[in-house]
Amino acid sequence: MKNVIEAVELTKQYGSIKAVNHVSFTVECGEIFGFLGPNGAGKTTTIRMLTGVVKPDFGTAYIKGYDIRREALKAKQLMGVLPEVANAYIDLTVWGNLMFLGELYGVPGTVRRERAETLLRKLDLYDRRSQVVRGLSKGLKQRLLLCMALINNPEILFLDEPTSGLDVQSARLIKEMLLELAHEDVAIFLTTHNMEEANQLCDRVAIINHGEIAAVNRPERLRATVGEVKWIELAFDRPVKAESLARLSSVVEVKRLGDKLRLRTKDPNELIFQIVEYAKANKLKFLTLNTLAPSLEEAFLEITK
Amino acid sequence: MLDGSPGKSVLEQLRRSFAICKKDIRIYYAKGPVLIFGVLMPLFLFAAFLIGRDVDPRFLVSSLMSMTIFFSATAVVPAIMPWESQARTLERLVSSPVSVTALILGDILASFLFGAFLSLVPILIGLAMRIVVISPILLFGGVMLASFCYSSLAAILSTRPTDIPSNVMMISTFVKFPLLFISGVFIPIENLPRWGKIAASLSPLTYFTDLSRHSIEGRSYFPLLLDFLSLTAFTIFFFAAAVKLHEKNMPKRL
């Protein structure tokens, strides 16, 4: 079976608000599928319906063929889940939490222990296995939660904002782990606010806005939908006032980003000539001069406008 | 793993209930303050009951037995769901392949074991007072059934979808104390007025108190079979109601 997740017209209403409105998409085996959207767009409600935590009012989802409404336990058995607001049991040790989750998924004792050891080593937590979770940092807790989501060796992994607010090392470890899992044919459904992360990790992304799917495509294609190069980034060997560059006729907008300047234009070619002239006239040396393709973030903002 | 056969699926879910029970015991019950409360509470109740009263010690121990099991089996369960909700562990639990029935059963099992274990305190007090249990097997059966019944009642008390444990504990106290007063614990049922007897017959606590009195004093108000059947009926009703209410309210907790 190629499609391991199939959402069909998923709909959920809370009072008068339609949190998710007839959302449909598919996720293939080994694919990392990003689910992006502004706050309150319906990301968490969708993931909760897909994982059988909340029942849809209309529509359904098939997890490897199992209908989440009618065969929730069988579908859940195939999944690993890292909910957005999840926590491990803070009074149990790292090891205790993993063993408990393994028992909930019916993983036999020997397999459970072997898997727990492998996962803890991979996510650099093995030395902390006897530590009570209460004392762990947010990054370490999140790594443990990922280990817990993987203890049943799932075929499908659901992650709600997995790297949100994490330190660089933990975020990197988690991302590396996700790429490795996708390589092993695990389907990964990931919600994130981090466009760069979605760009790096996802094979396809869906953008949800006001409970409806606004676009589903590969990140590169989504970026292409917002048009050609619009920004030029540059840095000179000495500081330059943004206002003086803003006077160039091809410049629409100037932004300062650290020691660099970003110039928005409708005609990048003409602007480059103008910048070179400006540099010559002011005896400036270039440290950087780049054309910037539209980012996924711009595509996202354009689509959710 | 879950397979298609219903028998195996039930067994699998039962195993998961035991896992939840073990987790509850480690996190919520095997704590110094909880255990100390469990041991001291019956001792204080005993002292309050004994001092200044000329009561048959056998009546005293059988009443103490009822109170101990009732209070210990209903002490922690009502707060577990709000705690889990507050600690953000509930969604992880609900997204695992565990049915609501298995989840509630796990919580009830832990409470049942706690209640049954603490019933040893009044038994030891009775032995220290040289009181002989006439029907130990009957008493054992009654303790098991009563502890499960009261734990199931406590599971109903936790169905309100809140993540503030004190809200639930308030409701719990509001239900528990009136039940205690109408159940022939302080005054034998035969000495109650007619309306008191009717009220007592509506309380699950009455039937274990009666059963306990039969095991220790050798006499009871209701026939033994009625005591057992009533406790069983209350248990089934409380368990089914707890599962239904939790199923309904679970999404509101998340």
XYZ file of C-alpha atoms in Angstrom:
559
model
C 0.000 0.000 0.000
C 1.452 3.339 -1.058
C -0.864 5.758 0.786
C -0.595 5.090 4.492
C -2.629 8.101 5.596
C -5.749 9.058 3.726
C -7.806 11.929 5.122
C -11.237 12.107 3.546
C -13.315 15.247 4.082
C -12.278 15.564 7.746
C -14.546 18.067 9.450
C -14.781 19.257 13.045
C -16.914 22.007 14.463
C -16.650 23.548 17.953
C -19.837 25.494 18.627
C -20.308 27.858 15.720
C -16.655 27.642 14.631
C -15.619 25.175 11.930
C -12.147 24.249 13.163
C -11.526 21.901 10.233
C -13.656 21.976 7.114
C -13.681 19.059 4.649
C -9.930 18.495 4.699
C -8.610 15.766 2.396
C -5.065 14.672 1.564
C -2.907 11.573 1.388
C 0.519 10.722 2.778
C 2.682 8.053 1.241
C 4.916 5.491 2.861
C 8.354 7.030 3.637
C 7.131 10.555 2.964
C 7.607 13.523 5.304
C 4.427 15.544 5.017
C 4.433 19.006 6.544
C 1.235 20.598 7.774
C 1.601 24.346 8.018
C -0.783 27.016 9.082
C -1.151 30.069 11.272
C -2.258 29.712 14.912
C -5.846 28.494 15.132
C -5.884 27.307 11.518
C -6.864 23.749 12.490
C -3.497 21.936 12.573
C -3.842 20.411 16.038
C -7.513 19.503 15.523
C -6.562 17.714 12.290
C -3.755 15.773 13.962
C -6.081 14.867 16.846
C -8.649 13.494 14.414
C -5.981 11.563 12.515
C -4.663 10.020 15.734
C -8.125 9.075 17.009
C -8.028 11.420 19.995
C -10.983 13.474 18.724
C -13.819 12.095 16.575
C -14.549 13.956 13.347
C -18.084 15.318 12.912
C -17.909 14.377 9.260
C -15.474 12.486 7.060
C -12.837 10.082 8.259
C -9.212 9.064 7.936
C -7.738 5.741 6.946
C -4.512 4.694 8.606
C -3.043 1.921 6.477
C -6.596 1.057 5.535
C -8.019 1.126 9.070
C -10.880 3.583 9.490
C -9.965 5.800 12.453
C -13.637 6.147 13.420
C -14.443 2.443 13.524
C -11.071 0.724 14.080
C -9.265 3.303 16.178
C -7.331 0.827 18.339
C -5.917 -1.037 15.335
C -4.985 2.229 13.644
C -3.380 3.585 16.829
C -1.299 0.438 17.141
C 0.518 1.399 13.915
C 1.227 4.977 14.944
C 3.752 6.830 17.000
C 2.447 10.117 18.340
C 4.124 13.183 19.762
C 1.307 15.566 20.694
C 1.967 19.295 20.951
C 1.049 19.589 24.610
C 2.394 16.217 25.704
C 4.565 15.552 28.684
C 6.256 12.486 30.087
C 5.469 11.387 33.658
C 7.749 13.640 35.650
C 7.857 11.303 38.677
C 9.030 8.351 36.590
C 12.540 7.898 35.253
C 13.398 8.195 31.567
C 13.548 4.406 31.414
C 10.292 4.017 33.386
C 8.435 6.235 30.930
C 9.664 4.224 27.959
C 8.778 0.905 29.570
C 5.282 2.168 30.402
C 4.624 3.364 26.853
C 5.979 0.075 25.501
C 3.506 -1.801 27.700
C 0.636 0.376 26.431
C 1.539 -0.666 22.889
C 1.873 -4.326 23.884
C 5.584 -4.474 23.008
C 7.042 -7.664 24.575
C 9.491 -7.119 27.470
C 12.759 -8.125 25.764
C 11.981 -6.217 22.562
C 10.886 -3.230 24.648
C 14.147 -3.100 26.544
C 16.289 -3.533 23.404
C 14.353 -0.853 21.531
C 14.472 1.536 24.467
C 18.246 1.168 24.720
C 18.728 1.755 20.969
C 16.484 4.826 20.935
C 18.038 6.352 24.050
C 21.511 5.896 22.589
C 20.465 7.413 19.252
C 18.968 10.467 20.912
C 21.842 10.788 23.335
C 19.781 10.058 26.455
C 21.123 6.678 27.513
C 23.300 8.073 30.289
C 20.232 9.742 31.736
C 18.016 6.652 31.691
C 17.832 6.441 35.500
C 17.121 10.132 35.932
C 13.644 11.233 36.989
C 12.028 13.269 34.184
C 11.269 16.174 36.535
C 14.909 17.273 36.314
C 15.259 17.192 32.509
C 15.473 20.292 30.336
C 12.812 20.972 27.674
C 15.091 19.724 24.918
C 15.858 16.469 26.740
C 12.173 15.943 27.549
C 11.269 16.401 23.895
C 13.911 13.860 22.889
C 12.418 11.455 25.427
C 8.934 12.074 24.003
C 10.245 11.197 20.561
C 11.742 7.978 21.974
C 8.324 7.250 23.529
C 6.634 7.842 20.170
C 9.020 5.354 18.563
C 8.987 2.583 21.173
C 6.398 0.571 19.187
C 8.440 0.852 15.975
C 5.600 2.715 14.228
C 4.946 2.733 10.508
C 3.431 6.212 10.754
C 4.646 9.003 12.975
C 2.559 12.047 13.935
C 4.464 14.999 15.341
C 2.825 18.234 16.467
C 5.421 21.033 16.584
C 8.271 18.662 17.531
C 11.113 21.205 17.619
C 9.199 24.241 18.869
C 11.274 26.153 21.421
C 14.125 23.631 21.513
C 17.855 24.221 21.755
C 19.856 23.860 18.542
C 21.380 20.496 19.493
C 18.036 18.852 20.381
C 16.319 20.275 17.300
C 19.116 18.985 15.081
C 19.088 15.519 16.677
C 15.326 15.272 16.189
C 15.513 16.414 12.568
C 18.293 13.920 11.801
C 16.242 11.177 13.393
C 13.194 12.094 11.292
C 15.193 11.964 8.054
C 16.589 8.584 9.076
C 13.091 7.271 9.826
C 11.723 8.488 6.491
C 14.624 6.697 4.838
C 13.416 3.543 6.614
C 9.963 4.050 5.000
C 8.224 5.514 8.038
C 5.576 8.035 6.959
C 5.892 11.239 8.958
C 3.100 13.752 9.428
C 4.536 16.905 10.903
C 2.963 20.188 11.921
C 5.313 23.102 12.302
C 5.517 26.870 12.395
C 9.118 26.751 11.298
C 9.228 27.321 7.535
C 12.928 26.598 7.304
C 12.393 23.272 9.028
C 9.521 22.394 6.677
C 11.689 23.385 3.743
C 14.575 21.190 4.914
C 12.565 18.152 5.944
C 9.337 17.843 4.004
C 8.729 16.093 0.723
C 5.364 17.830 0.491
C 3.595 20.432 2.555
C -0.053 21.287 2.995
C -1.027 24.782 4.044
C -4.180 25.008 6.123
C -5.938 28.301 6.724
C -9.264 28.920 8.478
C -9.768 25.136 8.668
C -9.423 24.576 4.932
C -6.545 23.307 2.838
C -5.203 26.258 0.864
C -2.431 24.397 -0.990
C -0.679 21.017 -1.098
C 2.577 20.745 -3.001
C 6.331 20.229 -2.836
C 8.059 23.135 -1.018
C 9.909 24.195 -4.186
C 6.675 24.353 -6.174
C 4.971 26.380 -3.471
C 7.859 28.825 -3.500
C 7.528 29.118 -7.265
C 3.864 30.055 -6.917
C 4.802 33.431 -5.417
C 6.875 34.422 -8.423
C 10.474 35.161 -9.386
C 13.386 36.650 -7.499
C 12.235 39.743 -5.647
C 14.988 40.390 -3.123
C 18.670 41.183 -3.414
C 20.826 40.830 -0.341
C 24.099 42.718 -0.038
C 26.777 43.766 2.405
C 29.565 46.316 1.876
C 32.934 46.615 3.586
C 31.620 49.581 5.607
C 28.193 50.608 6.878
C 25.823 52.271 4.448
C 22.622 54.127 5.292
C 19.539 52.229 4.122
C 17.933 55.534 3.023
C 20.663 56.167 0.459
C 19.981 52.798 -1.217
C 16.243 53.374 -1.022
C 16.754 56.289 -3.436
C 17.820 53.922 -6.244
C 15.019 53.912 -8.808
C 14.562 50.095 -8.944
C 14.262 49.707 -5.180
C 10.771 49.198 -3.772
C 11.720 48.482 -0.155
C 14.869 48.238 1.992
C 15.275 46.042 5.069
C 18.290 45.853 7.356
C 19.141 42.341 8.625
C 22.176 42.478 10.903
C 25.089 43.776 8.838
C 23.255 43.026 5.579
C 20.693 44.945 3.597
C 17.841 43.416 1.638
C 16.413 45.324 -1.280
C 13.064 44.410 -2.792
C 12.648 45.114 -6.471
C 10.466 44.374 -9.460
C 13.544 44.306 -11.751
C 16.509 42.487 -10.157
C 18.693 42.799 -13.257
C 18.404 46.606 -13.394
C 18.869 46.899 -9.644
C 22.158 44.956 -9.738
C 23.521 47.456 -12.288
C 22.386 50.343 -10.110
C 23.972 48.829 -6.989
C 27.296 48.323 -8.806
C 27.218 51.965 -9.937
C 26.383 53.045 -6.391
C 29.296 50.991 -5.003
C 31.737 52.466 -7.548
C 30.561 56.011 -6.853
C 30.946 55.560 -3.099
C 34.159 53.495 -3.285
C 32.542 50.555 -1.536
C 33.694 46.948 -1.746
C 31.173 44.098 -1.852
C 31.310 41.487 0.895
C 28.101 39.800 -0.332
C 25.751 40.202 -3.241
C 23.016 37.578 -3.597
C 19.697 37.254 -5.348
C 17.119 35.599 -3.081
C 14.472 33.225 -4.358
C 11.084 33.532 -2.622
C 11.140 31.601 0.667
C 8.569 29.080 1.795
C 7.644 31.654 4.399
C 6.736 34.115 1.636
C 4.747 31.439 -0.140
C 2.989 30.702 3.142
C 2.206 34.371 3.768
C 1.000 34.814 0.212
C -1.270 31.763 0.379
C -2.688 32.545 3.821
C -3.232 36.252 3.002
C -0.262 -6.544 19.635
C -3.906 -6.166 18.692
C -5.208 -8.804 16.354
C -8.631 -9.536 14.968
C -9.699 -12.097 17.595
C -11.979 -10.496 20.216
C -10.680 -12.760 23.018
C -7.062 -11.809 22.421
C -7.996 -8.152 22.067
C -9.727 -8.219 25.455
C -6.683 -9.889 26.989
C -4.397 -7.281 25.406
C -6.543 -4.450 26.755
C -6.514 -6.101 30.186
C -2.690 -6.182 30.085
C -2.692 -2.474 29.260
C -5.030 -1.853 32.213
C -2.451 -3.548 34.451
C 0.255 -1.307 32.985
C -1.849 1.755 33.865
C -2.514 0.303 37.308
C 1.247 -0.153 37.900
C 1.909 3.395 36.708
C -0.793 4.787 39.036
C 0.601 2.902 42.014
C 4.113 4.200 41.357
C 3.071 7.773 40.698
C 0.049 8.372 42.905
C -0.169 5.706 45.642
C 3.365 4.610 46.613
C 4.052 8.017 48.127
C 4.832 8.625 51.784
C 2.054 11.146 52.437
C -0.605 9.003 50.708
C 0.383 5.888 52.648
C 0.635 7.770 55.930
C -2.823 9.266 55.275
C -4.089 5.756 54.523
C -2.779 4.361 57.806
C -3.447 7.350 60.065
C -6.954 8.078 58.810
C -8.435 4.799 60.153
C -6.512 5.212 63.412
C -7.923 8.695 63.973
C -11.394 7.565 62.960
C -11.075 4.702 65.406
C -10.001 7.013 68.215
C -12.798 9.495 67.435
C -15.294 6.668 67.408
C -14.034 5.012 70.598
C -13.341 7.858 72.996
C -16.216 8.583 75.372
C -18.516 5.911 74.001
C -19.512 2.583 75.381
C -19.569 0.603 72.134
C -19.106 -3.093 71.441
C -15.519 -3.335 70.108
C -16.706 -5.779 67.423
C -19.195 -3.193 66.103
C -16.390 -0.661 66.273
C -13.962 -2.750 64.188
C -16.568 -3.696 61.568
C -17.544 -0.019 61.162
C -13.914 0.988 61.019
C -13.376 -1.596 58.304
C -16.148 -0.028 56.178
C -14.855 3.496 56.658
C -11.259 2.544 55.909
C -12.054 0.807 52.632
C -14.508 3.503 51.610
C -12.121 6.375 52.278
C -8.997 4.731 50.901
C -10.665 3.399 47.723
C -12.178 6.798 46.981
C -9.229 8.943 48.074
C -7.045 9.217 44.953
C -8.998 8.084 41.846
C -11.171 11.215 41.513
C -8.059 13.355 41.157
C -6.111 11.182 38.684
C -7.789 12.419 35.481
C -7.518 16.120 36.444
C -3.872 15.529 37.418
C -3.118 13.799 34.124
C -4.893 16.560 32.261
C -2.976 19.242 34.154
C 0.377 17.464 33.763
C -0.296 17.061 30.017
C 0.155 13.313 30.102
C -3.452 12.532 29.228
C -3.277 13.177 25.471
C -0.305 10.829 25.175
C -2.309 8.196 27.042
C -5.435 8.703 24.926
C -3.529 8.526 21.659
C -2.113 5.102 22.551
C -4.045 1.947 21.600
C -5.888 1.717 24.916
C -9.686 1.842 25.097
C -11.373 4.182 27.583
C -12.682 1.073 29.372
C -9.127 -0.256 29.810
C -7.898 3.152 30.925
C -10.607 3.500 33.599
C -10.170 -0.121 34.638
C -6.447 0.561 35.192
C -7.231 3.499 37.479
C -9.859 1.456 39.336
C -7.501 -1.506 39.787
C -4.873 0.667 41.443
C -7.467 2.141 43.773
C -8.898 -1.316 44.475
C -5.471 -2.607 45.540
C -4.893 0.451 47.726
C -8.284 0.030 49.430
C -7.825 -3.714 49.912
C -4.293 -3.251 51.263
C -5.356 -0.624 53.803
C -8.150 -2.858 55.071
C -5.300 -4.590 56.911
C -5.129 -1.631 59.319
C -8.540 -2.235 60.984
C -7.909 -5.979 60.861
C -4.657 -5.486 62.772
C -6.430 -3.189 65.245
C -9.064 -5.896 65.709
C -6.417 -8.565 66.268
C -4.683 -6.312 68.799
C -8.029 -6.086 70.634
C -8.302 -9.891 70.498
C -11.342 -9.751 68.248
C -11.855 -12.942 66.282
C -13.076 -12.817 62.695
C -15.768 -15.476 62.541
C -15.902 -15.787 58.736
C -12.517 -14.734 57.309
C -13.291 -15.973 53.749
C -16.558 -14.053 53.709
C -14.788 -10.952 54.960
C -12.040 -11.352 52.339
C -14.634 -11.664 49.545
C -16.491 -8.655 50.889
C -13.326 -6.556 51.113
C -12.430 -7.343 47.493
C -15.911 -6.589 46.199
C -16.371 -3.439 48.300
C -12.973 -2.050 47.367
C -13.709 -2.532 43.650
C -17.209 -1.091 44.062
C -16.044 2.060 45.888
C -13.167 2.528 43.429
C -15.687 2.432 40.568
C -17.832 4.995 42.383
C -14.734 7.178 42.738
C -14.104 6.860 38.988
C -17.530 8.412 38.397
C -16.590 11.304 40.667
C -13.655 12.119 38.367
C -15.713 12.445 35.185
C -16.154 16.222 35.386
C -13.847 17.569 32.633
C -11.617 19.803 34.706
C -7.867 19.924 35.177
C -8.144 21.334 38.691
C -8.078 18.435 41.180
C -9.593 20.503 44.015
C -12.804 20.991 41.984
C -13.251 17.241 41.796
C -12.277 16.650 45.417
C -14.991 19.073 46.525
C -17.669 17.081 44.667
C -16.131 13.903 46.003
C -16.414 15.074 49.633
C -19.955 16.252 48.987
C -20.929 12.726 47.904
C -18.808 10.674 50.300
C -19.815 12.081 53.687
C -23.605 11.870 53.237
C -23.133 8.269 52.062
C -21.132 7.523 55.195
C -23.823 8.921 57.497
C -26.716 6.995 55.962
C -24.976 3.618 55.825
C -25.312 2.185 59.315
C -21.661 2.829 60.088
C -22.259 4.930 63.191
C -25.670 3.526 64.151
C -26.651 -0.091 63.389
C -29.282 -0.255 60.622
C -31.778 -2.006 62.878
C -31.742 1.048 65.187
C -32.447 3.517 62.372
C -35.932 4.965 61.790
C -37.919 3.763 58.748
C -36.739 6.617 56.498
C -33.189 5.938 57.661
C -33.482 2.292 56.688
C -34.772 3.285 53.215
C -31.906 5.758 52.778
C -29.394 3.150 53.973
C -30.624 0.648 51.405
C -29.623 3.109 48.651
C -25.999 3.270 49.755
C -23.358 0.745 48.590
C -21.570 1.283 51.881
C -24.501 -0.213 53.821
C -24.065 -3.661 52.303
C -20.384 -4.008 53.088
C -20.929 -2.650 56.602
C -23.609 -5.317 57.031
C -21.361 -7.991 55.558
C -18.451 -6.944 57.719
C -20.688 -7.056 60.820
C -21.735 -10.590 59.915
C -18.085 -11.677 59.528
C -17.022 -10.160 62.849
C -20.133 -10.062 65.067
C -21.895 -13.038 63.531
C -25.138 -11.138 62.792
C -26.373 -8.950 59.960
C -29.469 -6.924 59.090
C -29.787 -8.057 55.459
C -29.387 -11.639 54.191
C -25.781 -12.270 53.106
C -26.805 -13.048 49.535
C -28.520 -9.666 49.276
C -25.366 -7.947 50.562
C -23.248 -9.637 47.870
C -25.789 -9.151 45.081
C -26.314 -5.490 45.957
C -22.579 -4.801 46.044
C -22.174 -6.585 42.693
C -25.041 -4.619 41.140
C -23.626 -1.316 42.436
C -20.194 -2.261 41.073
C -21.522 -3.031 37.587
C -23.597 0.143 37.534
C -20.740 2.384 38.776
C -18.210 0.867 36.371
C -20.485 1.135 33.320
C -21.489 4.694 34.225
C -17.856 5.713 34.799
C -16.805 4.364 31.380
C -19.738 6.024 29.578
C -19.197 9.386 31.265
C -15.445 9.338 30.689
C -15.969 8.416 27.014
C -18.307 11.393 26.675
C -16.114 13.885 28.509
C -12.635 12.812 27.407
C -12.417 15.152 24.364
C -13.391 18.087 26.612
C -10.353 17.409 28.822
C -7.812 17.776 26.013
